[in-house]
PDB file of C-alpha atoms and ligand atoms in Angstrom:
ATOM      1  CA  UNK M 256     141.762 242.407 -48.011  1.00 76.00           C
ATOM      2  CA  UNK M 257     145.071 240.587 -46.620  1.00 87.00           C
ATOM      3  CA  UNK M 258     145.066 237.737 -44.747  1.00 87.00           C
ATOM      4  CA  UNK M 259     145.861 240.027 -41.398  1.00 88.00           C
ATOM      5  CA  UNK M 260     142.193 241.617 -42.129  1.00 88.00           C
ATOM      6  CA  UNK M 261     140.732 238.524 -41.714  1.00 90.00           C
ATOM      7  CA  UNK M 262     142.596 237.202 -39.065  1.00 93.00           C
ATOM      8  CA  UNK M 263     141.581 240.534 -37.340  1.00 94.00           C
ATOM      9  CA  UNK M 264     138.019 239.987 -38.284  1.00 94.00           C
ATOM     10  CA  UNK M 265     137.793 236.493 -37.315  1.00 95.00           C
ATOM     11  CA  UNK M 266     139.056 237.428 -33.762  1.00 96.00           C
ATOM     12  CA  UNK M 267     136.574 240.238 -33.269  1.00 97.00           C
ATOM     13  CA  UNK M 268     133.491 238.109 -34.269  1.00 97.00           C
ATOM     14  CA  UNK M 269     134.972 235.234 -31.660  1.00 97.00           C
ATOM     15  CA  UNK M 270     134.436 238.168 -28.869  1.00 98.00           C
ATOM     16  CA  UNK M 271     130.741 238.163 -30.086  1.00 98.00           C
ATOM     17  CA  UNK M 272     128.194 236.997 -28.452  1.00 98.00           C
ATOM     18  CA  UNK M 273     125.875 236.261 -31.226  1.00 98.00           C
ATOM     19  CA  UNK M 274     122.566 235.354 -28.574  1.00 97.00           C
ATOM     20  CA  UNK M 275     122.793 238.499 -26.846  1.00 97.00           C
ATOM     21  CA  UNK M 276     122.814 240.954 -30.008  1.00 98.00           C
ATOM     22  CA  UNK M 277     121.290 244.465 -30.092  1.00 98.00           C
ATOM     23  CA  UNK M 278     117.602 243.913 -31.564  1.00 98.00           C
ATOM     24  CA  UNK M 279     117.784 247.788 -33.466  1.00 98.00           C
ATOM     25  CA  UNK M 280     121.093 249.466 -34.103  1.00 99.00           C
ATOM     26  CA  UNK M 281     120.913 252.963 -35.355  1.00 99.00           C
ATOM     27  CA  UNK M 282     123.930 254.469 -37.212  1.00 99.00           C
ATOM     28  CA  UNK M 283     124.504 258.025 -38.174  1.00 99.00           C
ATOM     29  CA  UNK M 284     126.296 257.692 -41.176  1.00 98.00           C
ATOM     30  CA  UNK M 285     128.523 261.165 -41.026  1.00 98.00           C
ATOM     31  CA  UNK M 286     131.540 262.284 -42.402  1.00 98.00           C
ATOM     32  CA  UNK M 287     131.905 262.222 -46.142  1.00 98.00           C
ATOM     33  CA  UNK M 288     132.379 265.355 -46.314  1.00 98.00           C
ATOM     34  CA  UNK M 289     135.073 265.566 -44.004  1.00 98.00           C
ATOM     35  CA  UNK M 290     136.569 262.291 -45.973  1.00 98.00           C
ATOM     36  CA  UNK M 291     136.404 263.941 -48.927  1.00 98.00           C
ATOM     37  CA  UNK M 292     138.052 267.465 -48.087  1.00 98.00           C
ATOM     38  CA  UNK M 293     140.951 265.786 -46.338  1.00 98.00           C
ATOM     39  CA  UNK M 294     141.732 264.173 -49.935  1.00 98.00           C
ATOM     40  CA  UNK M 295     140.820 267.318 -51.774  1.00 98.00           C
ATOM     41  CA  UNK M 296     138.302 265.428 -53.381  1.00 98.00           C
ATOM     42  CA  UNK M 297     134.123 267.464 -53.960  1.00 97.00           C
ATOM     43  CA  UNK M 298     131.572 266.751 -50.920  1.00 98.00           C
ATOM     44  CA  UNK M 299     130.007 264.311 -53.654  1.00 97.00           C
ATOM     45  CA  UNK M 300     132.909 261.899 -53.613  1.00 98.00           C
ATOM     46  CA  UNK M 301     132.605 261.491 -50.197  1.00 98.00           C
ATOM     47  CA  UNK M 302     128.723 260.705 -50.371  1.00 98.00           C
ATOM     48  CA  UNK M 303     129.691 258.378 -53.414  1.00 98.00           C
ATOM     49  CA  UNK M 304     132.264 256.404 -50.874  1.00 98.00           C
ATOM     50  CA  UNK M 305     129.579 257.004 -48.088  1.00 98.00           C
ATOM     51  CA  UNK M 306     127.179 254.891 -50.483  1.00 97.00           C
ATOM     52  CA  UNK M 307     129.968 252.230 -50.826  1.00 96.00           C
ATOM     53  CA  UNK M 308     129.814 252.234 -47.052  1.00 98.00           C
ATOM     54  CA  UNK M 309     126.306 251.446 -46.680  1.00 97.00           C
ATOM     55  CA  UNK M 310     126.118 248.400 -49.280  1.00 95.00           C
ATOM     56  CA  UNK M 311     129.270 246.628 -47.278  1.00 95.00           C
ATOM     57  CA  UNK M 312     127.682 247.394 -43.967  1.00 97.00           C
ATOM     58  CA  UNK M 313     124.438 246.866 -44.501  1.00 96.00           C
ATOM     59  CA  UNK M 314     124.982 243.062 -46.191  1.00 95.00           C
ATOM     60  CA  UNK M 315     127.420 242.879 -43.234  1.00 96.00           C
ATOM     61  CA  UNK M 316     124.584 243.182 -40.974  1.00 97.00           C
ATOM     62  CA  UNK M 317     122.361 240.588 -42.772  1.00 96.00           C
ATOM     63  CA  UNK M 318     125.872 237.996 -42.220  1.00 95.00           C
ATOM     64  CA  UNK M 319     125.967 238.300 -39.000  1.00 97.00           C
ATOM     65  CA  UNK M 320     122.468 237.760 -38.007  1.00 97.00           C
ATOM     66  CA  UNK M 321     121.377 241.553 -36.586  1.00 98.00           C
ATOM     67  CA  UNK M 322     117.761 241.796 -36.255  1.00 98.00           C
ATOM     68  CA  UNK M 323     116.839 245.412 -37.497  1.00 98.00           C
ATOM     69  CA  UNK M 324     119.490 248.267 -38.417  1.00 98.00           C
ATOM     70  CA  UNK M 325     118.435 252.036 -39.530  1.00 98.00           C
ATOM     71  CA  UNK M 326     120.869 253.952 -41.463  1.00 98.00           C
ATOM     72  CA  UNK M 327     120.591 257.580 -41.407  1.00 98.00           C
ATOM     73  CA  UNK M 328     120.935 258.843 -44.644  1.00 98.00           C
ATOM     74  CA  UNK M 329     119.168 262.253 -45.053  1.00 98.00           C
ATOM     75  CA  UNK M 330     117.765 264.268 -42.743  1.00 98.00           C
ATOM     76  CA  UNK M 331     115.110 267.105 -42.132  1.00 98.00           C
ATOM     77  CA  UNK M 332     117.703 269.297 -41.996  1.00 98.00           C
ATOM     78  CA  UNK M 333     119.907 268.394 -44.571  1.00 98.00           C
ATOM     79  CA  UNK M 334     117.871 270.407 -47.238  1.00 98.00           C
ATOM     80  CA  UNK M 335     119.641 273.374 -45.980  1.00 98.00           C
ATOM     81  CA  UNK M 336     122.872 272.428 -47.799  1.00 98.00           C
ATOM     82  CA  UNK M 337     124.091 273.975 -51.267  1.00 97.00           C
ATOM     83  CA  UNK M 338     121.808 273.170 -54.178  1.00 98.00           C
ATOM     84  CA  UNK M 339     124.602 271.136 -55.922  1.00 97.00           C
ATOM     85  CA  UNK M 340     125.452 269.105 -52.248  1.00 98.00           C
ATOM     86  CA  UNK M 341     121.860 267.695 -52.076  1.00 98.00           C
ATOM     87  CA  UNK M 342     120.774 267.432 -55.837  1.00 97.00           C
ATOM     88  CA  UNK M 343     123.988 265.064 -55.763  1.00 97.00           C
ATOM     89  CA  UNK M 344     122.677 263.473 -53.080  1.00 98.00           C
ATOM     90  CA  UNK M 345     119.408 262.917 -54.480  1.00 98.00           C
ATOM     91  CA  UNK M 346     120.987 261.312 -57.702  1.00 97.00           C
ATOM     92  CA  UNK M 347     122.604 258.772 -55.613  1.00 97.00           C
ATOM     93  CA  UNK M 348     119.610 258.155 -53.611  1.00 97.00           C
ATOM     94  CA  UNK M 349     117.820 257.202 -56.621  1.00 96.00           C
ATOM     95  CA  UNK M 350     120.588 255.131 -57.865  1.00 96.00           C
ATOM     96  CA  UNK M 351     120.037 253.561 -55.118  1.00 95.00           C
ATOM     97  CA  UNK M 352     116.497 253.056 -55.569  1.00 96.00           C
ATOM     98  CA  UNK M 353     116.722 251.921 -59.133  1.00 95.00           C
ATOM     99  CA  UNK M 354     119.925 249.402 -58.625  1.00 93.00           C
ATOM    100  CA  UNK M 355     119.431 248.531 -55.087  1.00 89.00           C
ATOM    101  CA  UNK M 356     116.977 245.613 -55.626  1.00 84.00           C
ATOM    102  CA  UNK M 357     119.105 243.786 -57.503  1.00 83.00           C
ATOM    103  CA  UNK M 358     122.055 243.505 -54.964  1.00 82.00           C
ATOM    104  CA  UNK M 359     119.471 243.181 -52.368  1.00 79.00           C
ATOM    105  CA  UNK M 360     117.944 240.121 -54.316  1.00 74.00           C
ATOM    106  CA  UNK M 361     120.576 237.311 -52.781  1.00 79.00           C
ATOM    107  CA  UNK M 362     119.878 239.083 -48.777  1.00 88.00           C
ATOM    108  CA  UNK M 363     116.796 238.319 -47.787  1.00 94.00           C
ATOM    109  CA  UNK M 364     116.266 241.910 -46.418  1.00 95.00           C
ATOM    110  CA  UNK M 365     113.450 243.578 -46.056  1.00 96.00           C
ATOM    111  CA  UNK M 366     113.575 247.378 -46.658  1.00 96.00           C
ATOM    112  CA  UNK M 367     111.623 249.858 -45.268  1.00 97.00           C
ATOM    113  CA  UNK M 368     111.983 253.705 -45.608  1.00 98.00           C
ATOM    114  CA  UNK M 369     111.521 256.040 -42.628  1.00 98.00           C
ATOM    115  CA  UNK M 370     111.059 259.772 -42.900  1.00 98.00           C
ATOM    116  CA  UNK M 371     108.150 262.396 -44.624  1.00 98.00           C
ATOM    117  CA  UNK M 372     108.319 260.701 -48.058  1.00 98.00           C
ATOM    118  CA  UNK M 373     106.071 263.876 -49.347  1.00 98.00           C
ATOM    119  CA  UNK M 374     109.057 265.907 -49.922  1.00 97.00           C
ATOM    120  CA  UNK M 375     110.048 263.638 -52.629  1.00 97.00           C
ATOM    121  CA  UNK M 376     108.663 263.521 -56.716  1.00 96.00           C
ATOM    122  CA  UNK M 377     106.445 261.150 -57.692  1.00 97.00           C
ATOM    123  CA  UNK M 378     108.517 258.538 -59.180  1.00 97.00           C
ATOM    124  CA  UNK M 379     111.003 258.720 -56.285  1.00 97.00           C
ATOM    125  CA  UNK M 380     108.250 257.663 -53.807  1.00 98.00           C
ATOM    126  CA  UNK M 381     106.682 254.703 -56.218  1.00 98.00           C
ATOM    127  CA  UNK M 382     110.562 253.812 -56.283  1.00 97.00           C
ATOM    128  CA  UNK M 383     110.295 253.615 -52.536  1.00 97.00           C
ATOM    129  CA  UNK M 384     107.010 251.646 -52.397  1.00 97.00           C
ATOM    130  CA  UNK M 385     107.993 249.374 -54.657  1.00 96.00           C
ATOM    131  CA  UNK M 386     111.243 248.752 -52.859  1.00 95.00           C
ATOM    132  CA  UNK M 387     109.669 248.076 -49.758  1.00 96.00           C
ATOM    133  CA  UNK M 388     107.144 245.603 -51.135  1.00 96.00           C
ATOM    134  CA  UNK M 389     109.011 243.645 -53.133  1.00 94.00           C
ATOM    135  CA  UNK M 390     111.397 242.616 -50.292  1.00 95.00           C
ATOM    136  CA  UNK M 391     108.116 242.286 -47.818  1.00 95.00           C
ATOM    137  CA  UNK M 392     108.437 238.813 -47.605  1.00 95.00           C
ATOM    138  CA  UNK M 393     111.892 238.390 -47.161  1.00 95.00           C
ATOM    139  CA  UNK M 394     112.679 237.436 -43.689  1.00 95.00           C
ATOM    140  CA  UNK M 395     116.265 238.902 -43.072  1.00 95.00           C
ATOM    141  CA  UNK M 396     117.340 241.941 -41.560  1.00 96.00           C
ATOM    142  CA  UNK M 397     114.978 244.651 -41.268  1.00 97.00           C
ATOM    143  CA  UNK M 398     116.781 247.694 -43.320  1.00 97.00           C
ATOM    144  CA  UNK M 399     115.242 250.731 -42.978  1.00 97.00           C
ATOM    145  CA  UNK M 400     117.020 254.153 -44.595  1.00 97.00           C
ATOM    146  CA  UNK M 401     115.966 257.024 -43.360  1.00 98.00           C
ATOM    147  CA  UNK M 402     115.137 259.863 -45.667  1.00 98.00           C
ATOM    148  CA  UNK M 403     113.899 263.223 -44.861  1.00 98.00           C
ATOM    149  CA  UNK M 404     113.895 262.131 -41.175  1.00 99.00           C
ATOM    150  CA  UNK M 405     114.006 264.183 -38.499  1.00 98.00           C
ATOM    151  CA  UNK M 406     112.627 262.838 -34.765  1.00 98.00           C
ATOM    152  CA  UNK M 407     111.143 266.173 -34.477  1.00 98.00           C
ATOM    153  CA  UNK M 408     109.318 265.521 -37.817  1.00 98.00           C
ATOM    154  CA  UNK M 409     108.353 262.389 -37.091  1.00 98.00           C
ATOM    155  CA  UNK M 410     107.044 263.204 -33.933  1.00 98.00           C
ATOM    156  CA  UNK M 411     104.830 266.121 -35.201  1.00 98.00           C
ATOM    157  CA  UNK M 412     103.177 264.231 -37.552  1.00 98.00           C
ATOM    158  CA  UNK M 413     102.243 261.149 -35.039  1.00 98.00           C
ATOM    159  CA  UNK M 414     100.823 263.801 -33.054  1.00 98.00           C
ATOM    160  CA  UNK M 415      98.878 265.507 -36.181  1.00 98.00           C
ATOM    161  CA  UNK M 416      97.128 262.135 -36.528  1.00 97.00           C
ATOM    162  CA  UNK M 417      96.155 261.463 -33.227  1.00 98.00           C
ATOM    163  CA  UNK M 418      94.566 264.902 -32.934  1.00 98.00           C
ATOM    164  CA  UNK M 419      92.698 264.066 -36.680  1.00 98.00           C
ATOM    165  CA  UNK M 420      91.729 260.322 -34.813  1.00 97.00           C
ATOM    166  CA  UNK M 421      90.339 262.295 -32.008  1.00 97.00           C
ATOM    167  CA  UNK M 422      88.324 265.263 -33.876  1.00 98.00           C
ATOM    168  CA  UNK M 423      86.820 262.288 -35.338  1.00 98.00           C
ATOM    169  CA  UNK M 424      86.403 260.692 -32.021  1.00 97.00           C
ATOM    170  CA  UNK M 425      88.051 257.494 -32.844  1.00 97.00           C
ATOM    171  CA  UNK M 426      91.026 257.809 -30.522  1.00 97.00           C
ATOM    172  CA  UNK M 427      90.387 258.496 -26.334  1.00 97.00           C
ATOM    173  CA  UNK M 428      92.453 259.837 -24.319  1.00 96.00           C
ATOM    174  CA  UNK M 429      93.040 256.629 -22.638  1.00 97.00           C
ATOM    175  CA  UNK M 430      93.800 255.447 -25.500  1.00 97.00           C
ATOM    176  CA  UNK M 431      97.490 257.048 -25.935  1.00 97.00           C
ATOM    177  CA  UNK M 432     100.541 254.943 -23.976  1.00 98.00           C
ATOM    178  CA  UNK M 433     103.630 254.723 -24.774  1.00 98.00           C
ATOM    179  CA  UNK M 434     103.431 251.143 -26.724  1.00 98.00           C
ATOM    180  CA  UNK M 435     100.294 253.515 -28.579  1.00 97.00           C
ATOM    181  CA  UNK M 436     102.850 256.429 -29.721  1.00 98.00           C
ATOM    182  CA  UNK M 437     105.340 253.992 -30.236  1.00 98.00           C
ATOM    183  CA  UNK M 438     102.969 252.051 -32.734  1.00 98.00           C
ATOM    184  CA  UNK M 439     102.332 255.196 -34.263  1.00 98.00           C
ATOM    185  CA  UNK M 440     105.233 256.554 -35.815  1.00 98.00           C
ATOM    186  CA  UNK M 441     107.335 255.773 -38.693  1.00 98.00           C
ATOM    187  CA  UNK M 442     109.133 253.498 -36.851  1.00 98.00           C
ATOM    188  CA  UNK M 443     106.204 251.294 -35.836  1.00 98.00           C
ATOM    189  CA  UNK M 444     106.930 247.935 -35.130  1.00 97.00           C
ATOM    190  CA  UNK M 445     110.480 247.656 -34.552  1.00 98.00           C
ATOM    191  CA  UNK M 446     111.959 247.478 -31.274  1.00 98.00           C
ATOM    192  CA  UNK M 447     113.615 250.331 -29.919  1.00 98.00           C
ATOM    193  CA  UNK M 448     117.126 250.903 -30.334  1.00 98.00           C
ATOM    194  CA  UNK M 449     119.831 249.515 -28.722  1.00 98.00           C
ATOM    195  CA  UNK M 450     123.034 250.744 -29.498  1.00 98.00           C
ATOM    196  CA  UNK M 451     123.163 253.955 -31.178  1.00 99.00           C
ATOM    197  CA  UNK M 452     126.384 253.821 -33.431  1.00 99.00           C
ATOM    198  CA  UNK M 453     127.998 257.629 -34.568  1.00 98.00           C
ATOM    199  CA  UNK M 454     130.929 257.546 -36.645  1.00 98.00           C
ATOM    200  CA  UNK M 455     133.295 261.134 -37.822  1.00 98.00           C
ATOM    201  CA  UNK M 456     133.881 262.037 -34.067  1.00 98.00           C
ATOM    202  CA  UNK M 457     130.306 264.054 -33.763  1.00 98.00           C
ATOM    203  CA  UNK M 458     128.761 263.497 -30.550  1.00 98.00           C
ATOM    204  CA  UNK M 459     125.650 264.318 -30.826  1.00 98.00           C
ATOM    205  CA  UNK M 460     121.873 262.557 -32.037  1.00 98.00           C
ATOM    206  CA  UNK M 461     121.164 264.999 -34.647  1.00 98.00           C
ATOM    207  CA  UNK M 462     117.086 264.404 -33.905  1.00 98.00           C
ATOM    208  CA  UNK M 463     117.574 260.770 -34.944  1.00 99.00           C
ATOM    209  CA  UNK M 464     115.597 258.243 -33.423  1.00 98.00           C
ATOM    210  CA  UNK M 465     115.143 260.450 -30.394  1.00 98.00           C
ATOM    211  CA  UNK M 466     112.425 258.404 -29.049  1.00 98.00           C
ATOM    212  CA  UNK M 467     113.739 255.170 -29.829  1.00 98.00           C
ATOM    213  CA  UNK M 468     117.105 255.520 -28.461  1.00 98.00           C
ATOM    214  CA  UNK M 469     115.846 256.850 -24.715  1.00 98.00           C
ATOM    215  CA  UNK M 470     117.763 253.918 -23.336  1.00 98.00           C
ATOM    216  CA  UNK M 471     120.197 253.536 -26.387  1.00 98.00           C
ATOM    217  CA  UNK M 472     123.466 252.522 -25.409  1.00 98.00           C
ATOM    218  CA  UNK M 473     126.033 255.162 -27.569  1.00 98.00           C
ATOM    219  CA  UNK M 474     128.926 254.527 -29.509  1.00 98.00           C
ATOM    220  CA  UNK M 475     131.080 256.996 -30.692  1.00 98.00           C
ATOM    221  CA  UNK M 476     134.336 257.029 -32.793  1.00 98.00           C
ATOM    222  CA  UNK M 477     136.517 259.161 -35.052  1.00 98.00           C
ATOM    223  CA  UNK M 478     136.531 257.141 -38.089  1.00 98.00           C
ATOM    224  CA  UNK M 479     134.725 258.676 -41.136  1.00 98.00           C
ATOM    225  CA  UNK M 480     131.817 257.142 -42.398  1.00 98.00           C
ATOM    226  CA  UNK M 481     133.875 256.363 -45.642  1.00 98.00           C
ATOM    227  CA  UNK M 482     136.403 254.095 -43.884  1.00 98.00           C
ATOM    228  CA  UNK M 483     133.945 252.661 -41.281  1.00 98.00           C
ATOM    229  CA  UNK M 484     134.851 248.795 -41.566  1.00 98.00           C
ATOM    230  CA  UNK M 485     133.178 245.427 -40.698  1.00 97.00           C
ATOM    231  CA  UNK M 486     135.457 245.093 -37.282  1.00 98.00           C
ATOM    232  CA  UNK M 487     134.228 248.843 -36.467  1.00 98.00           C
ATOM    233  CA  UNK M 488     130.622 247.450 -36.346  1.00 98.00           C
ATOM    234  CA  UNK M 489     131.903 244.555 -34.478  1.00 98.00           C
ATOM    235  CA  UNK M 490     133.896 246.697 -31.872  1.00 98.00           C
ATOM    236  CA  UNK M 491     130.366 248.376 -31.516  1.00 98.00           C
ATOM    237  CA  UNK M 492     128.946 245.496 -30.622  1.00 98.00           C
ATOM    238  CA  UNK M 493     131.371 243.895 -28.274  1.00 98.00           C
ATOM    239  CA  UNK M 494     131.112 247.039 -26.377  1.00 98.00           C
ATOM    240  CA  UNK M 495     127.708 247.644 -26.352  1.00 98.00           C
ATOM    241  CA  UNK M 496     127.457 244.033 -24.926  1.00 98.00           C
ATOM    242  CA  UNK M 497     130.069 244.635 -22.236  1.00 98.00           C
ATOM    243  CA  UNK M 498     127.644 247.499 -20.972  1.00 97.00           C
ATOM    244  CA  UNK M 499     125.948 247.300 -17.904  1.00 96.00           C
ATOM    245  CA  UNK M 500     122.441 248.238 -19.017  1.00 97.00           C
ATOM    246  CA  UNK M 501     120.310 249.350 -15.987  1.00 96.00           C
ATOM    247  CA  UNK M 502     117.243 250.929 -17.169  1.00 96.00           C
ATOM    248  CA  UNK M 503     117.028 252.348 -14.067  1.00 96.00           C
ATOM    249  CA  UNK M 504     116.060 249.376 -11.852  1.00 96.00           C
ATOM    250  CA  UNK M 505     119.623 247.967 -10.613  1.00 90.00           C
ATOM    251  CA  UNK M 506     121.232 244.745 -11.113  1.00 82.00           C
ATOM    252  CA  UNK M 507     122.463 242.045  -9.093  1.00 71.00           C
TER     253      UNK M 507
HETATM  254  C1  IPE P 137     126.939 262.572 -43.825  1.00 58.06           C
HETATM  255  O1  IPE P 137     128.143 263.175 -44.129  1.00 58.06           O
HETATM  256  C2  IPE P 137     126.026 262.496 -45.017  1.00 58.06           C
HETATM  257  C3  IPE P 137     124.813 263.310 -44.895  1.00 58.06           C
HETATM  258  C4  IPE P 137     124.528 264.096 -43.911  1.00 58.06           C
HETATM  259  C5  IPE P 137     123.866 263.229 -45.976  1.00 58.06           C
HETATM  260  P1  IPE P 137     128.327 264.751 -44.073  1.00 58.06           P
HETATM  261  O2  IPE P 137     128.043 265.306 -45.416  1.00 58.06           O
HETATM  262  O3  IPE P 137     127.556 265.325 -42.968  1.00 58.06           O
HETATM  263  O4  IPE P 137     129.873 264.838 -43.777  1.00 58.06           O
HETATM  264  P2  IPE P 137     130.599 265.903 -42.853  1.00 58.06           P
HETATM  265  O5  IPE P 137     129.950 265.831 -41.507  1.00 58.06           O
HETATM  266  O6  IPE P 137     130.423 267.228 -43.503  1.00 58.06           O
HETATM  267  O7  IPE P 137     132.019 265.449 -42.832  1.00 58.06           O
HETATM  268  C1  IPE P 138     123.309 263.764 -39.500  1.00 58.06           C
HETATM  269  O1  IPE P 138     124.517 264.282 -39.940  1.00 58.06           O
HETATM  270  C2  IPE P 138     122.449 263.374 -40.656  1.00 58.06           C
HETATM  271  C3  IPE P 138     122.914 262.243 -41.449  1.00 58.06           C
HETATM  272  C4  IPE P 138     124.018 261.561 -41.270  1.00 58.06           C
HETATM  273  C5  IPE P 138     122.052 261.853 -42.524  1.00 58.06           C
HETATM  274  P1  IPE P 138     124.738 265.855 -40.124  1.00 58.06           P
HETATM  275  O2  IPE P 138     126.122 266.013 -40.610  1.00 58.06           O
HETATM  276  O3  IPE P 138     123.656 266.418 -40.941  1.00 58.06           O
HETATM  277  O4  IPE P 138     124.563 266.358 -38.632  1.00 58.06           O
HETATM  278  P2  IPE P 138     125.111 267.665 -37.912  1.00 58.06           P
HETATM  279  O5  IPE P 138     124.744 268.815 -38.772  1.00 58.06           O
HETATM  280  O6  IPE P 138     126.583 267.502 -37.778  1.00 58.06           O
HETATM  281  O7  IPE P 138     124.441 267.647 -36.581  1.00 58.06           O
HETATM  282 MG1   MG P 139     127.987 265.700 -41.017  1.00 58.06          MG
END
């Protein structure tokens, strides 16, 4: 990093306002593949940089003081790649799993993992569980990966359980409002999503967070996932906050 980077850096975060932050930022992290072909490099070597990505970003996010950030990592629909693509996924996945902790020890996050775990072995999911309770107590940023997410998914399977809670006649109609379904999926607990960041030039929510984001504010750019830096999460931000957010009512 040369002292220009910094300098650069340092300006950005002046811009921020650091009491008026997004509560949930969502970020698609796309484009390693792209990355990759465009240095003739395999797929893998892009989800190997990709991986980089996450660890600066994500630490990044615990620096500055963000309250909750999901990464999207794998989706429902990403099983439809070549064998080879997501096996070498998986591998860094569980990489992840097994060396994560230790990096994560100094951060005070908390990890959770969103998504139909049942997809995945076994040991992958104890991995998972163990992941998320031995950060429990921490009380930094809320980091939650989402793995074999899809909104559709997610959705399905909220509404699966609500029709077992009735059948059993523990759940009224009455009972279901929006704070209810929101309570009830895997998201539960977090506040919905602010600012909605998409990196590789895609446009597009790819059924993340569809629920959460209804009033997202989106943020789009043609940077690859790969080389997505510190100052591109702050130019997020420093957008996002120059928004005029609405919600429908009108402001003064
Ligand atoms: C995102 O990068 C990583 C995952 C979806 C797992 P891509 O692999 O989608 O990269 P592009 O979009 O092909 O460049
Ligand atoms: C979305 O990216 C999923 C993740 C980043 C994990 P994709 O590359 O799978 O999305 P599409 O296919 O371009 O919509
Ligand atoms: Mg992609």
């Amino acid at each position: 990093m040369s002292f220009f980077d910094i300098f650069r850096t340092k300006r950005l975060k002046a811009e921020v306002d650091f009491e008026n932050l997004p509560k949930h930022v969502g970020i698609i992290m796309d484009g390693n593949g792209r990355w990759a072909k465009r240095r003739g490099l395999p797929r893998k070597s892009g989800h190997g940089m990709g991986a980089k990505t996450f660890e600066i970003i994500s630490e990044f996010a615990g620096d500055i003081g963000l309250h909750s950030v999901t990464f999207y990592a794998f989706s429902t629909e990403n099983w439809k790649r070549d064998k080879e693509e997501v096996e070498a996924l998986m591998v860094l996945l569980e990489d992840y799993l097994d060396n994560g902790l230790t990096k994560l020890a100094g951060r005070n996050a908390r990890i959770r993992f969103i998504g139909d775990r049942s997809a995945f072995s076994e040991s992958f999911q104890q991995k998972q569980k163990h992941m998320e309770e031995a950060t429990e107590q921490n009380s930094g940023l809320l980091l939650n990966i989402a793995l074999n997410y899809g909104s559709r998914d997610e959705i399905t399977r909220m509404t699966r359980h609500v029709a077992e809670l009735a059948a059993k006649g523990e759940l009224k109609p009455e009972d279901i409002t929006e704070e209810s379904i929101s309570d009830m999926l895997d998201t539960a607990g977090l506040p919905d999503v602010d600012l909605m960041i998409r990196p590789s030039g895609e446009r597009r929510l790819s059924n993340f967070l569809m629920w959460q984001s209804a009033y997202a504010e989106l943020w789009f750019d043609d940077v690859l996932w790969p080389d997505f830096t510190k100052d591109d999460l702050l130019r997020a931000i420093i957008d996002y906050q120059n928004r005029d957010r609405r919600f429908g009512g009108r402001n003064k």
